[in-house]
Structures are given as C-alpha cells and as structure tokens.
Amino acid sequence: MFALVAALLFVLALVFEIAGLAVGGVLTVTTLAVAGLVCVAVHLMGVGAGWSVLKK
C-alpha cells in the first residue's frame, strides 16, 4: 500500500515539476519527493505488508 502511495506522490511531484507549480510554501516538488521516499522506506520496512510471521 505504501508503495502505491509513494508512486502517486512521485507522479504528482513530476507533474508539479513539469508544470512549474507550487501550492503555497508547503506543497512543493521537494516535499512531495521526500514524502514519496518516506513511503518507500516504510514499505521496505514491511509496514502494511498484510502478512504476519506469528502463527495463530
């Protein structure tokens, strides 16, 4: 799930970069790229993977 969110954030960052957009001082290409990298890191940690090592 986090990988999908990261991909969407990277697409938004690319569109913002191509169009030269910035929403205020908060939502810029850099913040979208950093948020995407955080989502990739969380995905690689295994958060939200949907499976557990523990046996029930």
JSON list of C-alpha atoms in Angstrom, two decimals:
[
{"chain": "A", "resi": 1, "resn": "MET", "atom": "CA", "xyz": [0.00, 0.00, 0.00]},
{"chain": "A", "resi": 2, "resn": "PHE", "atom": "CA", "xyz": [2.79, 2.41, 0.86]},
{"chain": "A", "resi": 3, "resn": "ALA", "atom": "CA", "xyz": [4.46, 1.65, -2.47]},
{"chain": "A", "resi": 4, "resn": "LEU", "atom": "CA", "xyz": [1.31, 2.76, -4.28]},
{"chain": "A", "resi": 5, "resn": "VAL", "atom": "CA", "xyz": [1.17, 5.97, -2.24]},
{"chain": "A", "resi": 6, "resn": "ALA", "atom": "CA", "xyz": [4.85, 6.60, -2.99]},
{"chain": "A", "resi": 7, "resn": "ALA", "atom": "CA", "xyz": [4.27, 6.11, -6.71]},
{"chain": "A", "resi": 8, "resn": "LEU", "atom": "CA", "xyz": [1.37, 8.57, -6.66]},
{"chain": "A", "resi": 9, "resn": "LEU", "atom": "CA", "xyz": [3.46, 11.13, -4.77]},
{"chain": "A", "resi": 10, "resn": "PHE", "atom": "CA", "xyz": [6.28, 10.78, -7.29]},
{"chain": "A", "resi": 11, "resn": "VAL", "atom": "CA", "xyz": [3.83, 11.24, -10.18]},
{"chain": "A", "resi": 12, "resn": "LEU", "atom": "CA", "xyz": [2.45, 14.37, -8.52]},
{"chain": "A", "resi": 13, "resn": "ALA", "atom": "CA", "xyz": [5.98, 15.68, -7.99]},
{"chain": "A", "resi": 14, "resn": "LEU", "atom": "CA", "xyz": [6.77, 15.07, -11.65]},
{"chain": "A", "resi": 15, "resn": "VAL", "atom": "CA", "xyz": [3.62, 16.87, -12.80]},
{"chain": "A", "resi": 16, "resn": "PHE", "atom": "CA", "xyz": [4.37, 19.78, -10.46]},
{"chain": "A", "resi": 17, "resn": "GLU", "atom": "CA", "xyz": [7.93, 19.97, -11.80]},
{"chain": "A", "resi": 18, "resn": "ILE", "atom": "CA", "xyz": [6.85, 19.87, -15.44]},
{"chain": "A", "resi": 19, "resn": "ALA", "atom": "CA", "xyz": [4.09, 22.43, -14.95]},
{"chain": "A", "resi": 20, "resn": "GLY", "atom": "CA", "xyz": [6.16, 24.63, -12.64]},
{"chain": "A", "resi": 21, "resn": "LEU", "atom": "CA", "xyz": [3.50, 24.53, -9.93]},
{"chain": "A", "resi": 22, "resn": "ALA", "atom": "CA", "xyz": [3.79, 25.08, -6.20]},
{"chain": "A", "resi": 23, "resn": "VAL", "atom": "CA", "xyz": [0.88, 25.21, -3.79]},
{"chain": "A", "resi": 24, "resn": "GLY", "atom": "CA", "xyz": [1.86, 27.76, -1.20]},
{"chain": "A", "resi": 25, "resn": "GLY", "atom": "CA", "xyz": [5.19, 27.33, 0.52]},
{"chain": "A", "resi": 26, "resn": "VAL", "atom": "CA", "xyz": [4.39, 23.88, 1.84]},
{"chain": "A", "resi": 27, "resn": "LEU", "atom": "CA", "xyz": [3.45, 21.65, -1.09]},
{"chain": "A", "resi": 28, "resn": "THR", "atom": "CA", "xyz": [6.38, 21.75, -3.49]},
{"chain": "A", "resi": 29, "resn": "VAL", "atom": "CA", "xyz": [8.21, 19.23, -5.65]},
{"chain": "A", "resi": 30, "resn": "THR", "atom": "CA", "xyz": [10.74, 18.68, -2.88]},
{"chain": "A", "resi": 31, "resn": "THR", "atom": "CA", "xyz": [8.15, 17.94, -0.19]},
{"chain": "A", "resi": 32, "resn": "LEU", "atom": "CA", "xyz": [6.32, 15.51, -2.49]},
{"chain": "A", "resi": 33, "resn": "ALA", "atom": "CA", "xyz": [9.58, 13.73, -3.34]},
{"chain": "A", "resi": 34, "resn": "VAL", "atom": "CA", "xyz": [10.57, 13.47, 0.33]},
{"chain": "A", "resi": 35, "resn": "ALA", "atom": "CA", "xyz": [7.10, 12.16, 1.24]},
{"chain": "A", "resi": 36, "resn": "GLY", "atom": "CA", "xyz": [7.45, 9.58, -1.53]},
{"chain": "A", "resi": 37, "resn": "LEU", "atom": "CA", "xyz": [10.84, 8.49, -0.23]},
{"chain": "A", "resi": 38, "resn": "VAL", "atom": "CA", "xyz": [9.41, 8.14, 3.28]},
{"chain": "A", "resi": 39, "resn": "CYS", "atom": "CA", "xyz": [6.62, 5.92, 1.92]},
{"chain": "A", "resi": 40, "resn": "VAL", "atom": "CA", "xyz": [9.17, 3.78, 0.07]},
{"chain": "A", "resi": 41, "resn": "ALA", "atom": "CA", "xyz": [11.22, 3.43, 3.25]},
{"chain": "A", "resi": 42, "resn": "VAL", "atom": "CA", "xyz": [8.15, 2.42, 5.27]},
{"chain": "A", "resi": 43, "resn": "HIS", "atom": "CA", "xyz": [7.18, -0.06, 2.55]},
{"chain": "A", "resi": 44, "resn": "LEU", "atom": "CA", "xyz": [10.68, -1.59, 2.59]},
{"chain": "A", "resi": 45, "resn": "MET", "atom": "CA", "xyz": [10.45, -1.94, 6.38]},
{"chain": "A", "resi": 46, "resn": "GLY", "atom": "CA", "xyz": [7.45, -4.17, 5.84]},
{"chain": "A", "resi": 47, "resn": "VAL", "atom": "CA", "xyz": [4.76, -1.95, 7.32]},
{"chain": "A", "resi": 48, "resn": "GLY", "atom": "CA", "xyz": [1.39, -2.65, 5.74]},
{"chain": "A", "resi": 49, "resn": "ALA", "atom": "CA", "xyz": [2.57, -5.80, 4.00]},
{"chain": "A", "resi": 50, "resn": "GLY", "atom": "CA", "xyz": [-0.56, -7.69, 5.03]},
{"chain": "A", "resi": 51, "resn": "TRP", "atom": "CA", "xyz": [1.10, -10.79, 6.45]},
{"chain": "A", "resi": 52, "resn": "SER", "atom": "CA", "xyz": [2.46, -11.80, 9.81]},
{"chain": "A", "resi": 53, "resn": "VAL", "atom": "CA", "xyz": [5.28, -14.10, 10.90]},
{"chain": "A", "resi": 54, "resn": "LEU", "atom": "CA", "xyz": [3.37, -15.13, 14.03]},
{"chain": "A", "resi": 55, "resn": "LYS", "atom": "CA", "xyz": [1.43, -18.37, 13.84]},
{"chain": "A", "resi": 56, "resn": "LYS", "atom": "CA", "xyz": [-2.13, -18.36, 15.07]}
]
